[in-house]
Tab-separated table of C-alpha atoms in Angstrom:
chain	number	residue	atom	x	y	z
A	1	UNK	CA	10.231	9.532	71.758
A	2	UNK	CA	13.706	9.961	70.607
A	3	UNK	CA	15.723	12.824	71.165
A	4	UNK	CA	15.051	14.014	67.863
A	5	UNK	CA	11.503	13.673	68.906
A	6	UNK	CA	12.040	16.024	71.426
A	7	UNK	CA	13.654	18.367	69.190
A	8	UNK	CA	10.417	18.766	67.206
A	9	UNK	CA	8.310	20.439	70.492
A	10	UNK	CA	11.023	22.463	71.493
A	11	UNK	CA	10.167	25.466	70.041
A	12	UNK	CA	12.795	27.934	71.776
A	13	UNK	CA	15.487	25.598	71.177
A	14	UNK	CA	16.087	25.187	74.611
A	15	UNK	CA	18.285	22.107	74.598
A	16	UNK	CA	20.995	23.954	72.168
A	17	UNK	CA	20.797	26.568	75.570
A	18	UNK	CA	21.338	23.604	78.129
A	19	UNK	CA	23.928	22.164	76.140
A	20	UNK	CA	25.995	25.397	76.296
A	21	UNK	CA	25.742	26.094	79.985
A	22	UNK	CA	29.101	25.169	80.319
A	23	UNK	CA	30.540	27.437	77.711
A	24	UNK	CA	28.330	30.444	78.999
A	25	UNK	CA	30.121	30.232	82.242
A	26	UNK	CA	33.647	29.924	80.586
A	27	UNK	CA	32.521	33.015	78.520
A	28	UNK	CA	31.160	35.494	81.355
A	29	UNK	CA	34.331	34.748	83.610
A	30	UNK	CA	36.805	35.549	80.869
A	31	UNK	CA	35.040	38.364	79.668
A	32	UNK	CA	34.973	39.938	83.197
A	33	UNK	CA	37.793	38.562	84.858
A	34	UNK	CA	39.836	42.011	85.166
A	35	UNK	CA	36.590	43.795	85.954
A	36	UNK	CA	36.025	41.280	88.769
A	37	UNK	CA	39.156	41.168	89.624
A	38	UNK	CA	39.228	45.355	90.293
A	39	UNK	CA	35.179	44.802	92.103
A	40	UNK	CA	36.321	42.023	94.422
A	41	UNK	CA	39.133	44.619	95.840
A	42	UNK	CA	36.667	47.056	96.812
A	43	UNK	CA	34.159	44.536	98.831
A	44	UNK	CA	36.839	44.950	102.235
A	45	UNK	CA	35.880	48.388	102.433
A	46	UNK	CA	32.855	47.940	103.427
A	47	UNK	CA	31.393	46.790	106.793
A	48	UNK	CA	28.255	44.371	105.139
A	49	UNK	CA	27.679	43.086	101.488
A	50	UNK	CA	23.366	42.691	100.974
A	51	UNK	CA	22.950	40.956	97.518
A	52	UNK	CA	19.413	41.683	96.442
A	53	UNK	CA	17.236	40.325	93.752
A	54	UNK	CA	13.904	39.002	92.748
A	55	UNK	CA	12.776	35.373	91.404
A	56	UNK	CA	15.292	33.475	90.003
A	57	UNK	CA	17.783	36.464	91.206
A	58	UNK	CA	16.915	36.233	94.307
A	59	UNK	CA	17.614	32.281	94.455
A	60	UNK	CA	20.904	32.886	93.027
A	61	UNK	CA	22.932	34.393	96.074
A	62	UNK	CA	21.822	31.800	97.877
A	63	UNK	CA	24.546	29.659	96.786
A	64	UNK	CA	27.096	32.221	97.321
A	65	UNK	CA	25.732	32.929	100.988
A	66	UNK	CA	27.484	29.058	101.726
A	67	UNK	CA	30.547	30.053	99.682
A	68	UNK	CA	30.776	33.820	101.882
A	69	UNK	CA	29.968	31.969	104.793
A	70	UNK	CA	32.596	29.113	104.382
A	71	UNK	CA	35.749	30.791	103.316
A	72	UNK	CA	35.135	34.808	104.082
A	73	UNK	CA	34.426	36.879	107.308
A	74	UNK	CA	31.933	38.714	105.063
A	75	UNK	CA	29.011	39.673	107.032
A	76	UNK	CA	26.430	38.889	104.074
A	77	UNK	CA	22.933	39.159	104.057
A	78	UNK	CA	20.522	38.185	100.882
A	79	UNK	CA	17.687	39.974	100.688
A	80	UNK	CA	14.375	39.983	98.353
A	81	UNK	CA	14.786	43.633	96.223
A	82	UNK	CA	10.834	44.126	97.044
A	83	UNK	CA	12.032	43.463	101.121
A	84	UNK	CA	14.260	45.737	100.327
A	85	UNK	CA	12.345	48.926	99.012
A	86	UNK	CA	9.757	48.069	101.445
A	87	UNK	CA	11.296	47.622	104.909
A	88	UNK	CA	15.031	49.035	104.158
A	89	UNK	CA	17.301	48.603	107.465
A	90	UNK	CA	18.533	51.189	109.421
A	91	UNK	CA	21.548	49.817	109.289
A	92	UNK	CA	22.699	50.876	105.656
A	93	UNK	CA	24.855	53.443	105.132
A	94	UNK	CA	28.020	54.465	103.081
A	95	UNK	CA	30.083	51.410	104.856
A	96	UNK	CA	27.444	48.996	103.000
A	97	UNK	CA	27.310	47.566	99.599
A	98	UNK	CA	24.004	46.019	98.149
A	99	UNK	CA	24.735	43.974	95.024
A	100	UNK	CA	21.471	43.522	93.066
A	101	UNK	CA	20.934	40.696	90.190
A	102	UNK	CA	18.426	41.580	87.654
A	103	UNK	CA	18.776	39.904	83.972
A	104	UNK	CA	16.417	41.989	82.230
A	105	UNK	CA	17.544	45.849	84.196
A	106	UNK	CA	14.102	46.965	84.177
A	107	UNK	CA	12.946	44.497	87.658
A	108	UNK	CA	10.200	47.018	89.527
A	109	UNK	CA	11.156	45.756	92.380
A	110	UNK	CA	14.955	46.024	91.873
A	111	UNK	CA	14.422	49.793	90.499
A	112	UNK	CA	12.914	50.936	93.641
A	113	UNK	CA	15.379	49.251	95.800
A	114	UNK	CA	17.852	50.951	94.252
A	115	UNK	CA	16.104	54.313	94.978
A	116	UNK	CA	16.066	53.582	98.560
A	117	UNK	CA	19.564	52.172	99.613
A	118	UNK	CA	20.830	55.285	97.637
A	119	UNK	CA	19.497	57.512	100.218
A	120	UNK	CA	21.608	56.216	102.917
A	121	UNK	CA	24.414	56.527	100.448
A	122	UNK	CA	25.150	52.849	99.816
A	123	UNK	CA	27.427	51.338	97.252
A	124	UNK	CA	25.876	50.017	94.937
A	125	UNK	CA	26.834	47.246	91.894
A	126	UNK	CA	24.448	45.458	89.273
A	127	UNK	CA	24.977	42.543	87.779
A	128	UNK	CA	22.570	42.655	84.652
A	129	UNK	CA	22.449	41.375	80.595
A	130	UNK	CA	20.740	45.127	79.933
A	131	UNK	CA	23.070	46.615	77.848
A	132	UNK	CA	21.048	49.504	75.694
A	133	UNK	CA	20.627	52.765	78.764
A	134	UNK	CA	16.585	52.805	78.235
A	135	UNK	CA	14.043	54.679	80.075
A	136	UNK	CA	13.109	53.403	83.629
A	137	UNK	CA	16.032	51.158	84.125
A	138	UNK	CA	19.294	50.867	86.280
A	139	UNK	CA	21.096	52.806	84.344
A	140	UNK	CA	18.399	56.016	84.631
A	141	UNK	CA	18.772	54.738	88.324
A	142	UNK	CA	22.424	55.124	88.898
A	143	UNK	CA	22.962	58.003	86.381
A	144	UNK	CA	24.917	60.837	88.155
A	145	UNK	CA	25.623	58.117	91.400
A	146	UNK	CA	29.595	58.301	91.623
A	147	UNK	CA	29.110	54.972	94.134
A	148	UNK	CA	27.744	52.223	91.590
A	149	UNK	CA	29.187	50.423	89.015
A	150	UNK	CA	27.296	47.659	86.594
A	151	UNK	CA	28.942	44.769	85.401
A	152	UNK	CA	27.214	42.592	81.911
A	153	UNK	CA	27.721	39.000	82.487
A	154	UNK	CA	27.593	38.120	78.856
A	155	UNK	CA	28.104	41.035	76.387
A	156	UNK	CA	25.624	39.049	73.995
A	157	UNK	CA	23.707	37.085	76.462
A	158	UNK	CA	19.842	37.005	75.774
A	159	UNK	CA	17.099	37.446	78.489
A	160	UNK	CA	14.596	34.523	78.436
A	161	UNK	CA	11.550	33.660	80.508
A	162	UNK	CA	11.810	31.926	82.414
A	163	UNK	CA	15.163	32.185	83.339
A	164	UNK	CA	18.003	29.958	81.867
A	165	UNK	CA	21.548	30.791	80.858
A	166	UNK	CA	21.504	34.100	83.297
A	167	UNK	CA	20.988	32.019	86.807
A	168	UNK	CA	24.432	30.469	85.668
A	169	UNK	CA	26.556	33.330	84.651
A	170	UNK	CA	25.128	35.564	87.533
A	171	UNK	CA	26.344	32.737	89.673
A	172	UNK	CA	29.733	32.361	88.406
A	173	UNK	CA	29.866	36.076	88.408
A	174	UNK	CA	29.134	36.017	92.231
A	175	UNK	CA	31.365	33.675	93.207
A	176	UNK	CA	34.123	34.949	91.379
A	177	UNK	CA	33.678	38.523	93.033
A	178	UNK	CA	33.945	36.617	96.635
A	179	UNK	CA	36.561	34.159	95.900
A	180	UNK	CA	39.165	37.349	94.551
A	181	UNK	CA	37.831	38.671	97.448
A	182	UNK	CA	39.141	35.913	99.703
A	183	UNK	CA	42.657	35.618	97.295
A	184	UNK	CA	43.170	39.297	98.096
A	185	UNK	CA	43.005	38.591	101.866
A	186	UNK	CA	45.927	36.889	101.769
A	187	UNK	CA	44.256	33.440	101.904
A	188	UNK	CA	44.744	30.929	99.312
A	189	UNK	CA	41.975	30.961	96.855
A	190	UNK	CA	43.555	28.992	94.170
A	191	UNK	CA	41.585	25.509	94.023
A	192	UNK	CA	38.604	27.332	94.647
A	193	UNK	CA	39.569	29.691	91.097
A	194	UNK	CA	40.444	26.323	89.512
A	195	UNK	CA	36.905	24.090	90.849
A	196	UNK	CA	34.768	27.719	89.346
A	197	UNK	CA	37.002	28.610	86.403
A	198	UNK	CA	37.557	25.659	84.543
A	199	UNK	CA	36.369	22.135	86.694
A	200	UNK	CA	32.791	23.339	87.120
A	201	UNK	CA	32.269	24.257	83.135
A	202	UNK	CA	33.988	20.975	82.465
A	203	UNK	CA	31.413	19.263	84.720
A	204	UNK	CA	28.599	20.810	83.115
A	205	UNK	CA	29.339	20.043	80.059
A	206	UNK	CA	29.852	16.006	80.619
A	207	UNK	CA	26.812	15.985	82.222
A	208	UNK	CA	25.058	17.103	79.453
A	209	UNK	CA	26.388	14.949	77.397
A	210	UNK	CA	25.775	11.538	79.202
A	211	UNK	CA	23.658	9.354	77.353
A	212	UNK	CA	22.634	7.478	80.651
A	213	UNK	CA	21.380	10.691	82.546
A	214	UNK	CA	19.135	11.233	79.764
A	215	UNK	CA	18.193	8.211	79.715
A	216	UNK	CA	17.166	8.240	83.296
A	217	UNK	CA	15.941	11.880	82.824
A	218	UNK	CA	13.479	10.562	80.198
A	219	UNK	CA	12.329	7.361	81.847
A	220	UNK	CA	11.885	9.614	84.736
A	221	UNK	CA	9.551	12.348	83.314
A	222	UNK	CA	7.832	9.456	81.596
A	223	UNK	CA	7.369	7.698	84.914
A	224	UNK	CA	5.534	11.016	86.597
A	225	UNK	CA	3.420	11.273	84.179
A	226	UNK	CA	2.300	8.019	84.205
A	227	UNK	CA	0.748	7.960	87.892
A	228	UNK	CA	-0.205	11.782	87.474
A	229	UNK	CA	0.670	13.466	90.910
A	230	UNK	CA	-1.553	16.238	92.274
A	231	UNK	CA	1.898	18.197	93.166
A	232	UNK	CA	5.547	17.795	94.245
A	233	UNK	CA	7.836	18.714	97.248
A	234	UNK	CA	11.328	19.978	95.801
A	235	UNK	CA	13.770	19.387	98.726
A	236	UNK	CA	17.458	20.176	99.188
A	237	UNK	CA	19.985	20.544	101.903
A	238	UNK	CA	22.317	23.659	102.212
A	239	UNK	CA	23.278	25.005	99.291
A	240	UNK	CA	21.132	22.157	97.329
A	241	UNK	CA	17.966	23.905	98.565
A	242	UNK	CA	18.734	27.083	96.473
A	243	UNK	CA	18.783	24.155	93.289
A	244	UNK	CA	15.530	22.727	94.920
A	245	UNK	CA	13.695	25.949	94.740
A	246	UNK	CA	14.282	26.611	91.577
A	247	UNK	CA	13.908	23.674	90.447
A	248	UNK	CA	10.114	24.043	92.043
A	249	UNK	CA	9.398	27.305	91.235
A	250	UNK	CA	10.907	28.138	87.642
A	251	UNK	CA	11.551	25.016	86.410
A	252	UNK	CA	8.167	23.048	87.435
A	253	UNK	CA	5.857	25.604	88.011
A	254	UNK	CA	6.674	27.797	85.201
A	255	UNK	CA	8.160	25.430	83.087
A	256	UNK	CA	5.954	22.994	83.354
A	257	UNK	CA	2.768	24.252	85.069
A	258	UNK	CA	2.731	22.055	88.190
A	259	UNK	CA	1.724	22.886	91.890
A	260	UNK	CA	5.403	22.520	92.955
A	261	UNK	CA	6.853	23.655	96.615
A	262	UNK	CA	10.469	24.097	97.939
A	263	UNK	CA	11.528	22.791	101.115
A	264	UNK	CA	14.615	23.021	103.027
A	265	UNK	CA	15.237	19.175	104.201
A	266	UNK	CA	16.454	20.719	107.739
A	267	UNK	CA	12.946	22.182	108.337
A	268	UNK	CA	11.037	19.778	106.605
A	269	UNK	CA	12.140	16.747	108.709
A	270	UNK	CA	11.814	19.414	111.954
A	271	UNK	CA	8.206	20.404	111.492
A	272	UNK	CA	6.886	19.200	108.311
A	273	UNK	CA	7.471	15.077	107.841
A	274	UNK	CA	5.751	14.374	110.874
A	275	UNK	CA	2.750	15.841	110.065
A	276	UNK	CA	2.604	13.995	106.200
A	277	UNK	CA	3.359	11.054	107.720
A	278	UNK	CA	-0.315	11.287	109.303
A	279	UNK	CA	-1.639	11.976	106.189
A	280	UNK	CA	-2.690	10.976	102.903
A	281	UNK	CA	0.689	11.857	100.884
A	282	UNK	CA	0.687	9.549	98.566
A	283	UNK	CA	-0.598	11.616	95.632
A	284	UNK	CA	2.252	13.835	96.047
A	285	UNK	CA	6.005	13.277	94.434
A	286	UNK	CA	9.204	13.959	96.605
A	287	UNK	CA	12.056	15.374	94.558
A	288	UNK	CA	14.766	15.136	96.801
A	289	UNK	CA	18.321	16.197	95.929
A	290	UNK	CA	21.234	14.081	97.206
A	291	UNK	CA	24.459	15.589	98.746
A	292	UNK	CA	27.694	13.924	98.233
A	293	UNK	CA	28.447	11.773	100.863
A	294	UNK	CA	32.320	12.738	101.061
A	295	UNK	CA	31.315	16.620	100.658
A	296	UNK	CA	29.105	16.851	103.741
A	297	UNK	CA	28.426	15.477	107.582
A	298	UNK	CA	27.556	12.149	108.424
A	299	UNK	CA	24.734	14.354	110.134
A	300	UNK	CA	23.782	15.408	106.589
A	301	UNK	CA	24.141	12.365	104.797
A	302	UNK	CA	21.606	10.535	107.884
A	303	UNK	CA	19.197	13.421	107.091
A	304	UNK	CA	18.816	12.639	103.402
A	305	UNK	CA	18.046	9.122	104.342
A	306	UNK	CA	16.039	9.648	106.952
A	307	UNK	CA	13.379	11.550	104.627
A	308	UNK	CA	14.029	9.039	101.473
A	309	UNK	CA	12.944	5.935	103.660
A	310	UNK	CA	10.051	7.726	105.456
A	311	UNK	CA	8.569	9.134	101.892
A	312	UNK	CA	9.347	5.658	100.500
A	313	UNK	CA	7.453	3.871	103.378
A	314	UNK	CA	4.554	6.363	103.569
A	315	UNK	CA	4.403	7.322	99.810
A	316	UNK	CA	5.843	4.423	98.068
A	317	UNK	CA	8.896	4.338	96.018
A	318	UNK	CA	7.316	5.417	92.726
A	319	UNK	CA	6.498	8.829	94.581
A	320	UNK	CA	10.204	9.674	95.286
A	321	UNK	CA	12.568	11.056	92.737
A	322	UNK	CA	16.208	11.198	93.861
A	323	UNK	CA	18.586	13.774	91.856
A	324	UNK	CA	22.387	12.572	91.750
A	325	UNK	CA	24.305	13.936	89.111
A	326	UNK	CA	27.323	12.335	90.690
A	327	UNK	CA	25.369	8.880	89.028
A	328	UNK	CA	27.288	10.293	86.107
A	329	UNK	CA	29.849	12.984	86.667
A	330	UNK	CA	33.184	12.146	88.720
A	331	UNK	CA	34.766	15.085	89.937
A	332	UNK	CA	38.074	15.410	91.649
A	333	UNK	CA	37.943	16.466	95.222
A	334	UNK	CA	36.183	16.582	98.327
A	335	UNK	CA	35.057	18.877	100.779
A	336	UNK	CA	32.462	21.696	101.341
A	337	UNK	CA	34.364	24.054	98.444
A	338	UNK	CA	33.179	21.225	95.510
A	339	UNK	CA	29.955	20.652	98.074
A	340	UNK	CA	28.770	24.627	97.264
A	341	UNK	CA	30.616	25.175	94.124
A	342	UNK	CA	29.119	22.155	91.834
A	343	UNK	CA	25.151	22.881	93.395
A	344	UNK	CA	24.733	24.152	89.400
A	345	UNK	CA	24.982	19.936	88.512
A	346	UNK	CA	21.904	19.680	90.532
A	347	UNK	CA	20.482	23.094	88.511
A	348	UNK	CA	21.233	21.413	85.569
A	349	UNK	CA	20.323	18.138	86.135
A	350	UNK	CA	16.634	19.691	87.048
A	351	UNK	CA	16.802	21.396	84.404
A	352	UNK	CA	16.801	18.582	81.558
A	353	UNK	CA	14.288	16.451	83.779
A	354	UNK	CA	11.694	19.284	83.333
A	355	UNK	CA	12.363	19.638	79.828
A	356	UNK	CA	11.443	16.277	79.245
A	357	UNK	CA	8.623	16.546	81.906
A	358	UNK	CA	6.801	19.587	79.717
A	359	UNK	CA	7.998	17.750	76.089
A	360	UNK	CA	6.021	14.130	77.356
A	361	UNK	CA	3.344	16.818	78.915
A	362	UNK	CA	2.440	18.051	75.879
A	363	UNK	CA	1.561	14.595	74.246
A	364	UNK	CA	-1.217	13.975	76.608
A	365	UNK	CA	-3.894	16.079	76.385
A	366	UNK	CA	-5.397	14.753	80.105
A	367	UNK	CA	-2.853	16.917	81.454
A	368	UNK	CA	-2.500	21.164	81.263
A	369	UNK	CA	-0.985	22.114	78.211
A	370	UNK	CA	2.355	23.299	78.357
A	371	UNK	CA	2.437	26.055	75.305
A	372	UNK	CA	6.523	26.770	74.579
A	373	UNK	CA	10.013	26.951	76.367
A	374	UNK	CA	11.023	31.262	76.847
């Protein structure tokens, strides 16, 4: 098919969204840059930060857990919102501040959170594209709770489902809030502003528009198909296993209605790749996400090969699936700051190799039908 083609069975336009990723980003940040700005002062008075969500929110902060962990002496914790309601710590109180993602405002799970981390007096911030103060929602949460504020990534952004443009701007969002953070400690923050302000947006949009990774992303998807695997293994290392998850869980099993599991490659090669290497594997794919060999260890870089030439002897080399967008973006720098900041390429890249995954899906009716892109 040509891309046109592909234009035909996307129903929710959802290249037009990919293709503005990029902008998105640029949008959010300059839209809340003196509101971020003002939030990322008040994260040094407390003693912990918890960022909480659900899904696709809860994947999110994963990322920024590297970037807290890397430059900050943040103690950070991420935790699920429905962990949260359920088994709150002892620990919160007044000196704490849970951050909670939720795109649509109206997450169960986020809404009873919130209940419970206000009775130990926490401070509280959402990050949410609900803009209209409904019934059952975090603003009938937080109304008359002095210690909250809510900040709207986009002020026209659009909730889809799954999720698409929110995972990006939430990120940015995120980031931005810590990196401030780290400016206002005195330490110098400005390549990381530069890399998450303007490099990263940049990035995503050249990706996008490379002829040759669609190419690949097309052969790819074509290439799956073709030898029909019973499920795939979505792995990633560091802050490339927050990519790999969703990647698994939104963007193949939602997406495209495939048995699809995340794996961090740390674990997997610990207790997992010993055990498949005893068994009959070869009717599952590996979709294994490279790092940048100068943005990580030698340690890190022996890992990733390590599991690409056991799957590849084991499975074969049509059941491995390597993601690199660094095949077709070149961006300046080195070091862990671009290793954490650019894990949206890998997003991204996933992203278009599902949509043509479901597009090809839907031409051959031996294979669950995959209704629409939301």
């Amino acid at each position: 098919m040509e891309n046109a083609d592909y234009e035909i069975y996307d129903s929710s336009n959802l290249r037009k969204t990919l293709n503005e990723y990029g902008d998105k980003i640029k949008d959010a940040l300059d839209y809340n840059n003196e509101i971020i700005k003002e939030t990322a002062q008040k994260l040094g008075m407390y003693d912990e930060i918890v960022i909480s969500g659900c899904g696709d929110k809860f994947t999110v902060p994963l990322i920024t857990q590297y970037l807290a962990d890397s430059f900050t002496k943040i103690n950070l914790r991420i935790i699920h919102s429905r962990i949260l309601a359920n088994y709150t710590p002892e620990w919160i109180s007044p000196k704490t501040l849970i951050i909670f993602l939720t795109a649509s405002g109206t997450t169960t799970d986020v809404l009873d959170a919130i209940r419970e981390v206000k009775k130990k007096n926490a401070g509280i911030i959402v990050i949410t594209q609900l803009i209209k103060k409904g019934e059952k929602s975090v603003y009938t949460e937080l109304k008359g709770y002095r210690n909250s504020q809510i900040i709207i990534p986009l002020k026209n952004g659009k909730v889809t489902w799954p999720s698409t443009t929110t995972f990006h701007t939430f990120l940015a969002i995120l980031n931005a809030l810590f990196i401030y953070y780290l400016e206002n400690q005195g330490v110098p923050a400005d390549a990381l502003l530069t890399l998450q302000y303007l490099d990263l947006p940049e990035y995503m949009d050249e990706l996008s528009n490379n002829k040759n990774m669609h190419d690949w992303c097309i052969l790819t998807a074509k290439q799956l198909l073709s030898i029909k695997p019973v499920g795939f293994y979505f792995l990633g290392d560091g802050p490339r296993y927050a990519a790999a998850r969703r990647g698994a869980l939104v963007n193949f099993v939602e997406n495209c209605k495939e048995d699809s599991f995340p794996i961090e490659n740390e674990e997997f090669v610990h207790l997992v790749i010993e055990t498949l290497a005893d068994v009959n594997v070869t009717k599952n794919v590996l979709i294994l996400l490279k790092p940048r060999s100068s943005y990580v260890s030698k340690q890190a870089n022996n890992r990733f090969e390590e599991i690409k030439s056991l799957w590849e002897e084991k499975a074969g080399k049509d059941k491995i699936v390597i993601i690199d967008p660094f095949q077709f973006v070149t961006p300046k720098g080195i070091g862990k700051k671009n290793d954490i900041l650019l894990t949206p390429l890998y997003v991204l890249m996933l992203e278009w190799l599902a949509y043509y995954y479901a597009i090809n899906k839907k031409q051959d009716p031996s294979r669950k039908e995959v209704k629409s892109f939301k």
